[in-house]
Amino acid sequence: MKWMTRAGLLLATTMLLVAPLAAIARQAEPVAKAAQAPPVPLLWKVSGAQGSAVYLLGSFHMLKPTDYPVSADVDAAFSASRRLLFELSPEEMGSPQLATQMLQAALRRDGRQLKDDLDDATWQQLQAWAADNNMPVERLAGLKPWFVGLTISIAQMARQGLDPQSGLDRHLMERAAKAGKPTDGLESAAAQISMLDGMSVEEQRQLLREALEQADEGDAQSRRLHDAWRRGDDGVLWRDMAAQMKRQYPELYRRINVERNDAWLPLLQPWLQQGQGDTLVVVGALHLLGSDGVVEKLRARGYKVERICSACKPAKR
């Protein structure tokens, strides 16, 4: 599974910074007809002290208008919650400075060019992609590989009609604002940008190389993963993306996923104390999956955790 599919969720569903990049993506596909049923949510309830719970909802940060409405389970968790937490606060998500911050971090200041960081085969692939997408490769020469790789991946997703303005995070941010519910972020935009910009040159090469390979292969795999998210199929999402990334690129996986999950735990646990009421936490889906995910990490700390899924088939005994 290549970068676009793996990081299409592990970044484009863990990175709310897709919004600035999507502005340079291709025109989205025409909107398809409305879905038959709401997506099956990746939703867990973590029970703390009496009267307090944290709902963990796995997001896809780029969606289609036809991915709405949300399920009754999500509506119920939203209604029960006193507050909502996201990766970034709505204030930072809506900041006009966000795109500028990201671009400033992506600009080369070391006297080198993008080509200097790439092997000949990757450079030739990038030139071909730029020609196919009517983007002069000279416009990319002064940028770092991580930014170029993300741009390619997000452009590919946008071609399928996926849009950050329709992402689950933004949808619930708007609902929270209308309902007067407090919101906050688990990390800052500066921290997210630093995580990307702190990648080693080799990690950045991997990101760009796999983005290009996936762009060459087409959209079938990324469509499959969007469909898996709609079905609430945590097994497919974990097996086909995070598990492979963990095995093939352990340091990149640790940086993007594990370190951030670990940093969020001490921020979530106070909301499980008595008297806090319920809290809805909306983060990229893969942050919740597998043994490194927030769900299992909280279970390991002794909390009762259950999946909330009215549409799921009962497990066979």
PDB file of C-alpha atoms in Angstrom:
ATOM      1  CA  MET A   1       0.000   0.000   0.000  1.00  0.00           C
ATOM      2  CA  LYS A   2       1.569   3.270  -1.083  1.00  0.00           C
ATOM      3  CA  TRP A   3       1.867   6.626   0.633  1.00  0.00           C
ATOM      4  CA  MET A   4      -1.269   8.188  -0.750  1.00  0.00           C
ATOM      5  CA  THR A   5      -3.397   5.461   0.741  1.00  0.00           C
ATOM      6  CA  ARG A   6      -1.495   5.030   3.973  1.00  0.00           C
ATOM      7  CA  ALA A   7      -0.923   8.686   4.675  1.00  0.00           C
ATOM      8  CA  GLY A   8      -4.153   9.658   3.015  1.00  0.00           C
ATOM      9  CA  LEU A   9      -5.514   8.676   6.390  1.00  0.00           C
ATOM     10  CA  LEU A  10      -2.424   8.777   8.552  1.00  0.00           C
ATOM     11  CA  LEU A  11      -1.767  12.346   7.456  1.00  0.00           C
ATOM     12  CA  ALA A  12      -4.814  13.571   5.620  1.00  0.00           C
ATOM     13  CA  THR A  13      -6.895  12.107   8.379  1.00  0.00           C
ATOM     14  CA  THR A  14      -4.513  12.975  11.136  1.00  0.00           C
ATOM     15  CA  MET A  15      -3.414  16.309   9.785  1.00  0.00           C
ATOM     16  CA  LEU A  16      -5.927  19.099   9.811  1.00  0.00           C
ATOM     17  CA  LEU A  17      -3.397  21.091   7.831  1.00  0.00           C
ATOM     18  CA  VAL A  18      -4.861  19.640   4.638  1.00  0.00           C
ATOM     19  CA  ALA A  19      -6.990  22.759   4.225  1.00  0.00           C
ATOM     20  CA  PRO A  20      -4.228  25.122   3.062  1.00  0.00           C
ATOM     21  CA  LEU A  21      -2.831  22.510   0.686  1.00  0.00           C
ATOM     22  CA  ALA A  22      -6.180  21.610  -0.828  1.00  0.00           C
ATOM     23  CA  ALA A  23      -6.434  25.113  -2.224  1.00  0.00           C
ATOM     24  CA  ILE A  24      -3.824  24.220  -4.824  1.00  0.00           C
ATOM     25  CA  ALA A  25      -5.346  20.828  -5.651  1.00  0.00           C
ATOM     26  CA  ARG A  26      -7.208  20.074  -8.818  1.00  0.00           C
ATOM     27  CA  GLN A  27     -10.876  20.793  -9.284  1.00  0.00           C
ATOM     28  CA  ALA A  28     -12.899  18.178  -7.423  1.00  0.00           C
ATOM     29  CA  GLU A  29     -15.018  15.672  -9.253  1.00  0.00           C
ATOM     30  CA  PRO A  30     -18.752  16.347  -9.627  1.00  0.00           C
ATOM     31  CA  VAL A  31     -20.696  15.393  -6.537  1.00  0.00           C
ATOM     32  CA  ALA A  32     -22.190  11.935  -6.754  1.00  0.00           C
ATOM     33  CA  LYS A  33     -25.731  11.056  -5.794  1.00  0.00           C
ATOM     34  CA  ALA A  34     -26.575  10.970  -2.110  1.00  0.00           C
ATOM     35  CA  ALA A  35     -25.478   7.966  -0.084  1.00  0.00           C
ATOM     36  CA  GLN A  36     -28.052   5.384   0.928  1.00  0.00           C
ATOM     37  CA  ALA A  37     -27.180   5.533   4.621  1.00  0.00           C
ATOM     38  CA  PRO A  38     -24.932   7.539   6.943  1.00  0.00           C
ATOM     39  CA  PRO A  39     -21.362   6.278   7.414  1.00  0.00           C
ATOM     40  CA  VAL A  40     -20.885   3.693  10.157  1.00  0.00           C
ATOM     41  CA  PRO A  41     -18.865   5.591  12.764  1.00  0.00           C
ATOM     42  CA  LEU A  42     -15.550   4.639  14.289  1.00  0.00           C
ATOM     43  CA  LEU A  43     -16.841   5.613  17.723  1.00  0.00           C
ATOM     44  CA  TRP A  44     -15.823   4.394  21.174  1.00  0.00           C
ATOM     45  CA  LYS A  45     -17.030   5.333  24.647  1.00  0.00           C
ATOM     46  CA  VAL A  46     -14.464   5.455  27.437  1.00  0.00           C
ATOM     47  CA  SER A  47     -16.082   5.426  30.888  1.00  0.00           C
ATOM     48  CA  GLY A  48     -14.335   7.235  33.708  1.00  0.00           C
ATOM     49  CA  ALA A  49     -15.530   8.229  37.151  1.00  0.00           C
ATOM     50  CA  GLN A  50     -19.252   8.405  37.815  1.00  0.00           C
ATOM     51  CA  GLY A  51     -20.990  10.696  35.363  1.00  0.00           C
ATOM     52  CA  SER A  52     -17.983  11.236  33.092  1.00  0.00           C
ATOM     53  CA  ALA A  53     -17.126   9.685  29.740  1.00  0.00           C
ATOM     54  CA  VAL A  54     -15.001  10.457  26.704  1.00  0.00           C
ATOM     55  CA  TYR A  55     -16.335   9.568  23.251  1.00  0.00           C
ATOM     56  CA  LEU A  56     -13.560   8.930  20.714  1.00  0.00           C
ATOM     57  CA  LEU A  57     -14.630   9.492  17.103  1.00  0.00           C
ATOM     58  CA  GLY A  58     -12.375   8.621  14.165  1.00  0.00           C
ATOM     59  CA  SER A  59     -12.419  11.323  11.550  1.00  0.00           C
ATOM     60  CA  PHE A  60     -11.682  11.491   7.848  1.00  0.00           C
ATOM     61  CA  HIS A  61     -10.500  15.076   7.358  1.00  0.00           C
ATOM     62  CA  MET A  62     -11.471  15.204   3.669  1.00  0.00           C
ATOM     63  CA  LEU A  63     -14.983  14.002   2.824  1.00  0.00           C
ATOM     64  CA  LYS A  64     -17.784  14.520   0.325  1.00  0.00           C
ATOM     65  CA  PRO A  65     -21.102  16.271   0.937  1.00  0.00           C
ATOM     66  CA  THR A  66     -22.696  12.886   0.280  1.00  0.00           C
ATOM     67  CA  ASP A  67     -20.991  11.491   3.396  1.00  0.00           C
ATOM     68  CA  TYR A  68     -23.651  13.303   5.425  1.00  0.00           C
ATOM     69  CA  PRO A  69     -25.748  13.166   7.502  1.00  0.00           C
ATOM     70  CA  VAL A  70     -23.797  11.517  10.321  1.00  0.00           C
ATOM     71  CA  SER A  71     -25.207   8.476  12.079  1.00  0.00           C
ATOM     72  CA  ALA A  72     -27.589   8.570  15.005  1.00  0.00           C
ATOM     73  CA  ASP A  73     -24.742   7.268  17.202  1.00  0.00           C
ATOM     74  CA  VAL A  74     -22.660  10.364  16.447  1.00  0.00           C
ATOM     75  CA  ASP A  75     -25.670  12.623  16.976  1.00  0.00           C
ATOM     76  CA  ALA A  76     -26.256  11.024  20.392  1.00  0.00           C
ATOM     77  CA  ALA A  77     -22.600  11.393  21.428  1.00  0.00           C
ATOM     78  CA  PHE A  78     -22.635  15.027  20.325  1.00  0.00           C
ATOM     79  CA  SER A  79     -25.844  15.726  22.257  1.00  0.00           C
ATOM     80  CA  ALA A  80     -24.532  14.038  25.412  1.00  0.00           C
ATOM     81  CA  SER A  81     -21.221  15.900  25.407  1.00  0.00           C
ATOM     82  CA  ARG A  82     -20.597  19.153  27.216  1.00  0.00           C
ATOM     83  CA  ARG A  83     -17.552  19.979  25.096  1.00  0.00           C
ATOM     84  CA  LEU A  84     -15.664  18.875  21.979  1.00  0.00           C
ATOM     85  CA  LEU A  85     -11.922  18.393  21.475  1.00  0.00           C
ATOM     86  CA  PHE A  86     -10.186  18.286  18.095  1.00  0.00           C
ATOM     87  CA  GLU A  87      -6.599  17.944  16.941  1.00  0.00           C
ATOM     88  CA  LEU A  88      -6.547  21.704  16.372  1.00  0.00           C
ATOM     89  CA  SER A  89      -8.892  24.219  17.904  1.00  0.00           C
ATOM     90  CA  PRO A  90     -11.497  25.764  15.577  1.00  0.00           C
ATOM     91  CA  GLU A  91      -9.776  29.123  16.080  1.00  0.00           C
ATOM     92  CA  GLU A  92      -6.496  27.814  14.663  1.00  0.00           C
ATOM     93  CA  MET A  93      -8.270  25.881  11.920  1.00  0.00           C
ATOM     94  CA  GLY A  94      -9.949  29.075  10.794  1.00  0.00           C
ATOM     95  CA  SER A  95      -6.877  31.281  11.100  1.00  0.00           C
ATOM     96  CA  PRO A  96      -5.872  33.030   7.864  1.00  0.00           C
ATOM     97  CA  GLN A  97      -2.250  32.713   9.019  1.00  0.00           C
ATOM     98  CA  LEU A  98      -2.312  28.896   8.903  1.00  0.00           C
ATOM     99  CA  ALA A  99      -1.417  28.582   5.218  1.00  0.00           C
ATOM    100  CA  THR A 100       1.339  31.170   5.587  1.00  0.00           C
ATOM    101  CA  GLN A 101       2.821  29.326   8.586  1.00  0.00           C
ATOM    102  CA  MET A 102       2.905  26.081   6.664  1.00  0.00           C
ATOM    103  CA  LEU A 103       4.439  27.582   3.533  1.00  0.00           C
ATOM    104  CA  GLN A 104       7.090  29.400   5.541  1.00  0.00           C
ATOM    105  CA  ALA A 105       8.139  26.100   7.113  1.00  0.00           C
ATOM    106  CA  ALA A 106       8.226  24.417   3.697  1.00  0.00           C
ATOM    107  CA  LEU A 107      10.535  26.968   2.038  1.00  0.00           C
ATOM    108  CA  ARG A 108      14.176  25.979   1.602  1.00  0.00           C
ATOM    109  CA  ARG A 109      16.685  28.208   3.376  1.00  0.00           C
ATOM    110  CA  ASP A 110      19.731  25.952   3.198  1.00  0.00           C
ATOM    111  CA  GLY A 111      20.854  26.883  -0.291  1.00  0.00           C
ATOM    112  CA  ARG A 112      19.771  23.527  -1.692  1.00  0.00           C
ATOM    113  CA  GLN A 113      17.062  22.699  -4.193  1.00  0.00           C
ATOM    114  CA  LEU A 114      14.410  19.982  -4.080  1.00  0.00           C
ATOM    115  CA  LYS A 115      16.272  18.060  -6.763  1.00  0.00           C
ATOM    116  CA  ASP A 116      19.329  17.828  -4.485  1.00  0.00           C
ATOM    117  CA  ASP A 117      17.378  15.688  -2.000  1.00  0.00           C
ATOM    118  CA  LEU A 118      15.995  13.228  -4.564  1.00  0.00           C
ATOM    119  CA  ASP A 119      17.423  10.317  -6.519  1.00  0.00           C
ATOM    120  CA  ASP A 120      17.225  10.507 -10.313  1.00  0.00           C
ATOM    121  CA  ALA A 121      14.226   8.184 -10.608  1.00  0.00           C
ATOM    122  CA  THR A 122      12.136  10.174  -8.096  1.00  0.00           C
ATOM    123  CA  TRP A 123      13.075  13.462  -9.743  1.00  0.00           C
ATOM    124  CA  GLN A 124      11.989  12.135 -13.134  1.00  0.00           C
ATOM    125  CA  GLN A 125       8.709  10.919 -11.637  1.00  0.00           C
ATOM    126  CA  LEU A 126       8.122  14.342 -10.126  1.00  0.00           C
ATOM    127  CA  GLN A 127       8.797  16.058 -13.440  1.00  0.00           C
ATOM    128  CA  ALA A 128       6.276  13.764 -15.129  1.00  0.00           C
ATOM    129  CA  TRP A 129       3.657  14.428 -12.441  1.00  0.00           C
ATOM    130  CA  ALA A 130       4.188  18.188 -12.697  1.00  0.00           C
ATOM    131  CA  ALA A 131       3.762  18.065 -16.484  1.00  0.00           C
ATOM    132  CA  ASP A 132       0.590  15.979 -16.206  1.00  0.00           C
ATOM    133  CA  ASN A 133      -0.839  18.414 -13.653  1.00  0.00           C
ATOM    134  CA  ASN A 134       0.118  21.638 -15.460  1.00  0.00           C
ATOM    135  CA  MET A 135       2.454  22.678 -12.655  1.00  0.00           C
ATOM    136  CA  PRO A 136       5.873  24.034 -13.656  1.00  0.00           C
ATOM    137  CA  VAL A 137       8.409  21.986 -11.728  1.00  0.00           C
ATOM    138  CA  GLU A 138      10.324  25.222 -11.102  1.00  0.00           C
ATOM    139  CA  ARG A 139       7.556  26.221  -8.682  1.00  0.00           C
ATOM    140  CA  LEU A 140       8.457  23.231  -6.519  1.00  0.00           C
ATOM    141  CA  ALA A 141      12.239  23.626  -6.627  1.00  0.00           C
ATOM    142  CA  GLY A 142      12.495  25.762  -3.485  1.00  0.00           C
ATOM    143  CA  LEU A 143      10.212  23.577  -1.355  1.00  0.00           C
ATOM    144  CA  LYS A 144      10.977  20.712   1.005  1.00  0.00           C
ATOM    145  CA  PRO A 145      10.046  17.150   0.012  1.00  0.00           C
ATOM    146  CA  TRP A 146       7.448  16.681   2.791  1.00  0.00           C
ATOM    147  CA  PHE A 147       5.404  19.630   1.519  1.00  0.00           C
ATOM    148  CA  VAL A 148       5.567  18.487  -2.097  1.00  0.00           C
ATOM    149  CA  GLY A 149       4.587  14.944  -1.126  1.00  0.00           C
ATOM    150  CA  LEU A 150       1.601  16.155   0.880  1.00  0.00           C
ATOM    151  CA  THR A 151       0.538  18.432  -1.965  1.00  0.00           C
ATOM    152  CA  ILE A 152       0.546  15.524  -4.418  1.00  0.00           C
ATOM    153  CA  SER A 153      -1.403  13.255  -2.045  1.00  0.00           C
ATOM    154  CA  ILE A 154      -4.041  15.846  -1.250  1.00  0.00           C
ATOM    155  CA  ALA A 155      -4.412  16.812  -4.901  1.00  0.00           C
ATOM    156  CA  GLN A 156      -5.063  13.151  -5.652  1.00  0.00           C
ATOM    157  CA  MET A 157      -7.767  12.972  -2.979  1.00  0.00           C
ATOM    158  CA  ALA A 158      -9.356  16.203  -4.177  1.00  0.00           C
ATOM    159  CA  ARG A 159      -9.678  14.730  -7.659  1.00  0.00           C
ATOM    160  CA  GLN A 160     -12.031  12.158  -6.129  1.00  0.00           C
ATOM    161  CA  GLY A 161     -14.290  14.866  -4.770  1.00  0.00           C
ATOM    162  CA  LEU A 162     -12.870  14.751  -1.233  1.00  0.00           C
ATOM    163  CA  ASP A 163     -12.808  18.220   0.312  1.00  0.00           C
ATOM    164  CA  PRO A 164     -11.470  19.476   3.677  1.00  0.00           C
ATOM    165  CA  GLN A 165     -14.420  21.845   3.901  1.00  0.00           C
ATOM    166  CA  SER A 166     -16.616  18.731   4.132  1.00  0.00           C
ATOM    167  CA  GLY A 167     -14.376  16.975   6.664  1.00  0.00           C
ATOM    168  CA  LEU A 168     -15.965  15.515   9.780  1.00  0.00           C
ATOM    169  CA  ASP A 169     -13.938  17.833  12.008  1.00  0.00           C
ATOM    170  CA  ARG A 170     -15.212  20.989  10.341  1.00  0.00           C
ATOM    171  CA  HIS A 171     -18.770  19.659  10.327  1.00  0.00           C
ATOM    172  CA  LEU A 172     -18.704  19.079  14.085  1.00  0.00           C
ATOM    173  CA  MET A 173     -16.889  22.345  14.762  1.00  0.00           C
ATOM    174  CA  GLU A 174     -19.723  24.190  13.037  1.00  0.00           C
ATOM    175  CA  ARG A 175     -22.331  22.223  14.963  1.00  0.00           C
ATOM    176  CA  ALA A 176     -20.581  22.932  18.252  1.00  0.00           C
ATOM    177  CA  ALA A 177     -20.491  26.654  17.482  1.00  0.00           C
ATOM    178  CA  LYS A 178     -24.212  26.694  16.698  1.00  0.00           C
ATOM    179  CA  ALA A 179     -24.984  24.728  19.870  1.00  0.00           C
ATOM    180  CA  GLY A 180     -22.779  26.964  22.027  1.00  0.00           C
ATOM    181  CA  LYS A 181     -20.576  24.055  23.157  1.00  0.00           C
ATOM    182  CA  PRO A 182     -16.981  24.819  24.187  1.00  0.00           C
ATOM    183  CA  THR A 183     -14.221  23.475  21.937  1.00  0.00           C
ATOM    184  CA  ASP A 184     -10.450  23.150  22.175  1.00  0.00           C
ATOM    185  CA  GLY A 185      -7.469  21.519  20.469  1.00  0.00           C
ATOM    186  CA  LEU A 186      -5.168  18.722  21.612  1.00  0.00           C
ATOM    187  CA  GLU A 187      -2.185  20.297  19.891  1.00  0.00           C
ATOM    188  CA  SER A 188      -1.225  23.471  18.079  1.00  0.00           C
ATOM    189  CA  ALA A 189      -0.734  24.169  14.392  1.00  0.00           C
ATOM    190  CA  ALA A 190       2.879  24.988  15.214  1.00  0.00           C
ATOM    191  CA  ALA A 191       3.322  21.509  16.716  1.00  0.00           C
ATOM    192  CA  GLN A 192       1.788  19.820  13.671  1.00  0.00           C
ATOM    193  CA  ILE A 193       3.987  21.808  11.294  1.00  0.00           C
ATOM    194  CA  SER A 194       7.044  21.074  13.432  1.00  0.00           C
ATOM    195  CA  MET A 195       6.236  17.360  13.300  1.00  0.00           C
ATOM    196  CA  LEU A 196       6.274  17.457   9.493  1.00  0.00           C
ATOM    197  CA  ASP A 197       9.237  19.772   9.189  1.00  0.00           C
ATOM    198  CA  GLY A 198      11.182  17.695  11.704  1.00  0.00           C
ATOM    199  CA  MET A 199      11.211  14.636   9.471  1.00  0.00           C
ATOM    200  CA  SER A 200      14.616  13.410   8.410  1.00  0.00           C
ATOM    201  CA  VAL A 201      15.577  13.841   4.765  1.00  0.00           C
ATOM    202  CA  GLU A 202      15.108  10.109   4.244  1.00  0.00           C
ATOM    203  CA  GLU A 203      11.610  10.203   5.764  1.00  0.00           C
ATOM    204  CA  GLN A 204      10.741  13.106   3.489  1.00  0.00           C
ATOM    205  CA  ARG A 205      12.033  11.205   0.465  1.00  0.00           C
ATOM    206  CA  GLN A 206       9.860   8.247   1.404  1.00  0.00           C
ATOM    207  CA  LEU A 207       6.825  10.473   1.701  1.00  0.00           C
ATOM    208  CA  LEU A 208       7.372  12.064  -1.707  1.00  0.00           C
ATOM    209  CA  ARG A 209       8.359   8.824  -3.433  1.00  0.00           C
ATOM    210  CA  GLU A 210       5.257   6.971  -2.284  1.00  0.00           C
ATOM    211  CA  ALA A 211       2.990   9.913  -3.101  1.00  0.00           C
ATOM    212  CA  LEU A 212       4.289   9.841  -6.671  1.00  0.00           C
ATOM    213  CA  GLU A 213       3.956   6.073  -6.960  1.00  0.00           C
ATOM    214  CA  GLN A 214       0.372   6.199  -5.747  1.00  0.00           C
ATOM    215  CA  ALA A 215      -0.451   9.027  -8.150  1.00  0.00           C
ATOM    216  CA  ASP A 216       0.830   6.783 -10.954  1.00  0.00           C
ATOM    217  CA  GLU A 217      -1.338   3.883  -9.790  1.00  0.00           C
ATOM    218  CA  GLY A 218      -4.582   5.846  -9.761  1.00  0.00           C
ATOM    219  CA  ASP A 219      -7.387   6.221  -7.272  1.00  0.00           C
ATOM    220  CA  ALA A 220      -8.627   2.675  -6.657  1.00  0.00           C
ATOM    221  CA  GLN A 221      -6.821   2.071  -3.371  1.00  0.00           C
ATOM    222  CA  SER A 222      -7.641   5.427  -1.828  1.00  0.00           C
ATOM    223  CA  ARG A 223     -11.290   5.011  -2.842  1.00  0.00           C
ATOM    224  CA  ARG A 224     -11.231   1.640  -1.120  1.00  0.00           C
ATOM    225  CA  LEU A 225     -10.007   3.223   2.097  1.00  0.00           C
ATOM    226  CA  HIS A 226     -12.627   5.953   1.997  1.00  0.00           C
ATOM    227  CA  ASP A 227     -15.200   3.203   1.516  1.00  0.00           C
ATOM    228  CA  ALA A 228     -13.705   1.310   4.484  1.00  0.00           C
ATOM    229  CA  TRP A 229     -14.063   4.435   6.631  1.00  0.00           C
ATOM    230  CA  ARG A 230     -17.695   4.770   5.524  1.00  0.00           C
ATOM    231  CA  ARG A 231     -18.301   1.149   6.547  1.00  0.00           C
ATOM    232  CA  GLY A 232     -16.591   1.679   9.895  1.00  0.00           C
ATOM    233  CA  ASP A 233     -14.205  -1.136   8.949  1.00  0.00           C
ATOM    234  CA  ASP A 234     -11.400  -0.630  11.447  1.00  0.00           C
ATOM    235  CA  GLY A 235      -9.798  -3.925  10.431  1.00  0.00           C
ATOM    236  CA  VAL A 236      -9.207  -2.885   6.820  1.00  0.00           C
ATOM    237  CA  LEU A 237      -7.996   0.570   7.814  1.00  0.00           C
ATOM    238  CA  TRP A 238      -5.506  -0.852  10.310  1.00  0.00           C
ATOM    239  CA  ARG A 239      -4.298  -3.786   8.237  1.00  0.00           C
ATOM    240  CA  ASP A 240      -3.952  -2.030   4.887  1.00  0.00           C
ATOM    241  CA  MET A 241      -2.418   1.187   6.148  1.00  0.00           C
ATOM    242  CA  ALA A 242      -1.068   1.642   9.644  1.00  0.00           C
ATOM    243  CA  ALA A 243       0.218  -1.905  10.133  1.00  0.00           C
ATOM    244  CA  GLN A 244       2.121  -1.795   6.853  1.00  0.00           C
ATOM    245  CA  MET A 245       3.542   1.620   7.598  1.00  0.00           C
ATOM    246  CA  LYS A 246       4.596   0.484  11.065  1.00  0.00           C
ATOM    247  CA  ARG A 247       6.387  -2.492   9.561  1.00  0.00           C
ATOM    248  CA  GLN A 248       8.038  -0.767   6.605  1.00  0.00           C
ATOM    249  CA  TYR A 249       8.746   2.710   7.998  1.00  0.00           C
ATOM    250  CA  PRO A 250       8.785   2.388  11.794  1.00  0.00           C
ATOM    251  CA  GLU A 251      10.399   5.763  12.512  1.00  0.00           C
ATOM    252  CA  LEU A 252       7.976   7.648  10.296  1.00  0.00           C
ATOM    253  CA  TYR A 253       5.060   5.777  11.876  1.00  0.00           C
ATOM    254  CA  ARG A 254       6.355   6.587  15.355  1.00  0.00           C
ATOM    255  CA  ARG A 255       6.663  10.281  14.562  1.00  0.00           C
ATOM    256  CA  ILE A 256       3.284  10.677  12.871  1.00  0.00           C
ATOM    257  CA  ASN A 257       1.192   8.405  15.065  1.00  0.00           C
ATOM    258  CA  VAL A 258       2.666   7.008  18.283  1.00  0.00           C
ATOM    259  CA  GLU A 259       4.304  10.126  19.681  1.00  0.00           C
ATOM    260  CA  ARG A 260       1.166  12.188  19.200  1.00  0.00           C
ATOM    261  CA  ASN A 261      -1.100   9.524  20.708  1.00  0.00           C
ATOM    262  CA  ASP A 262       1.119   9.372  23.782  1.00  0.00           C
ATOM    263  CA  ALA A 263       1.061  13.163  24.118  1.00  0.00           C
ATOM    264  CA  TRP A 264      -2.749  13.228  24.026  1.00  0.00           C
ATOM    265  CA  LEU A 265      -3.325  10.717  26.840  1.00  0.00           C
ATOM    266  CA  PRO A 266      -2.535  13.071  29.762  1.00  0.00           C
ATOM    267  CA  LEU A 267      -4.775  15.678  28.123  1.00  0.00           C
ATOM    268  CA  LEU A 268      -7.713  13.277  27.882  1.00  0.00           C
ATOM    269  CA  GLN A 269      -7.559  11.631  31.299  1.00  0.00           C
ATOM    270  CA  PRO A 270      -8.657  14.702  33.311  1.00  0.00           C
ATOM    271  CA  TRP A 271     -11.942  14.702  31.394  1.00  0.00           C
ATOM    272  CA  LEU A 272     -12.616  11.197  32.752  1.00  0.00           C
ATOM    273  CA  GLN A 273     -12.632  12.388  36.339  1.00  0.00           C
ATOM    274  CA  GLN A 274     -15.845  12.628  38.326  1.00  0.00           C
ATOM    275  CA  GLY A 275     -17.995  15.661  37.625  1.00  0.00           C
ATOM    276  CA  GLN A 276     -16.589  16.449  34.193  1.00  0.00           C
ATOM    277  CA  GLY A 277     -19.574  15.161  32.239  1.00  0.00           C
ATOM    278  CA  ASP A 278     -19.131  13.799  28.727  1.00  0.00           C
ATOM    279  CA  THR A 279     -16.583  14.944  26.140  1.00  0.00           C
ATOM    280  CA  LEU A 280     -16.530  14.203  22.407  1.00  0.00           C
ATOM    281  CA  VAL A 281     -13.004  13.878  20.973  1.00  0.00           C
ATOM    282  CA  VAL A 282     -12.649  13.956  17.178  1.00  0.00           C
ATOM    283  CA  VAL A 283      -9.255  12.916  15.762  1.00  0.00           C
ATOM    284  CA  GLY A 284      -7.925  11.189  12.660  1.00  0.00           C
ATOM    285  CA  ALA A 285      -9.238   7.643  12.484  1.00  0.00           C
ATOM    286  CA  LEU A 286      -5.912   5.837  12.650  1.00  0.00           C
ATOM    287  CA  HIS A 287      -5.042   7.509  15.941  1.00  0.00           C
ATOM    288  CA  LEU A 288      -7.685   5.253  17.472  1.00  0.00           C
ATOM    289  CA  LEU A 289      -6.703   1.916  15.927  1.00  0.00           C
ATOM    290  CA  GLY A 290      -4.322  -0.875  16.879  1.00  0.00           C
ATOM    291  CA  SER A 291      -2.223  -1.395  19.985  1.00  0.00           C
ATOM    292  CA  ASP A 292      -0.653   2.047  19.543  1.00  0.00           C
ATOM    293  CA  GLY A 293      -4.050   3.744  19.275  1.00  0.00           C
ATOM    294  CA  VAL A 294      -5.685   5.907  21.904  1.00  0.00           C
ATOM    295  CA  VAL A 295      -8.499   3.376  22.389  1.00  0.00           C
ATOM    296  CA  GLU A 296      -6.211   0.544  23.502  1.00  0.00           C
ATOM    297  CA  LYS A 297      -3.889   2.835  25.430  1.00  0.00           C
ATOM    298  CA  LEU A 298      -6.812   4.029  27.566  1.00  0.00           C
ATOM    299  CA  ARG A 299      -8.079   0.468  27.980  1.00  0.00           C
ATOM    300  CA  ALA A 300      -4.607  -0.539  29.191  1.00  0.00           C
ATOM    301  CA  ARG A 301      -4.844   2.169  31.859  1.00  0.00           C
ATOM    302  CA  GLY A 302      -7.890   0.462  33.332  1.00  0.00           C
ATOM    303  CA  TYR A 303     -10.770   2.349  31.757  1.00  0.00           C
ATOM    304  CA  LYS A 304     -13.842   0.581  30.449  1.00  0.00           C
ATOM    305  CA  VAL A 305     -13.938   1.013  26.670  1.00  0.00           C
ATOM    306  CA  GLU A 306     -16.736  -0.066  24.330  1.00  0.00           C
ATOM    307  CA  ARG A 307     -17.430   0.537  20.680  1.00  0.00           C
ATOM    308  CA  ILE A 308     -20.676   2.366  19.970  1.00  0.00           C
ATOM    309  CA  CYS A 309     -22.041   1.043  16.697  1.00  0.00           C
ATOM    310  CA  SER A 310     -25.751   0.457  16.231  1.00  0.00           C
ATOM    311  CA  ALA A 311     -25.167  -0.582  12.615  1.00  0.00           C
ATOM    312  CA  CYS A 312     -22.469  -3.175  13.397  1.00  0.00           C
ATOM    313  CA  LYS A 313     -23.329  -6.840  13.281  1.00  0.00           C
ATOM    314  CA  PRO A 314     -23.222  -8.590  16.668  1.00  0.00           C
ATOM    315  CA  ALA A 315     -20.008 -10.520  17.196  1.00  0.00           C
ATOM    316  CA  LYS A 316     -20.345 -14.281  16.790  1.00  0.00           C
ATOM    317  CA  ARG A 317     -19.917 -16.249  19.981  1.00  0.00           C
TER     318      ARG A 317
END
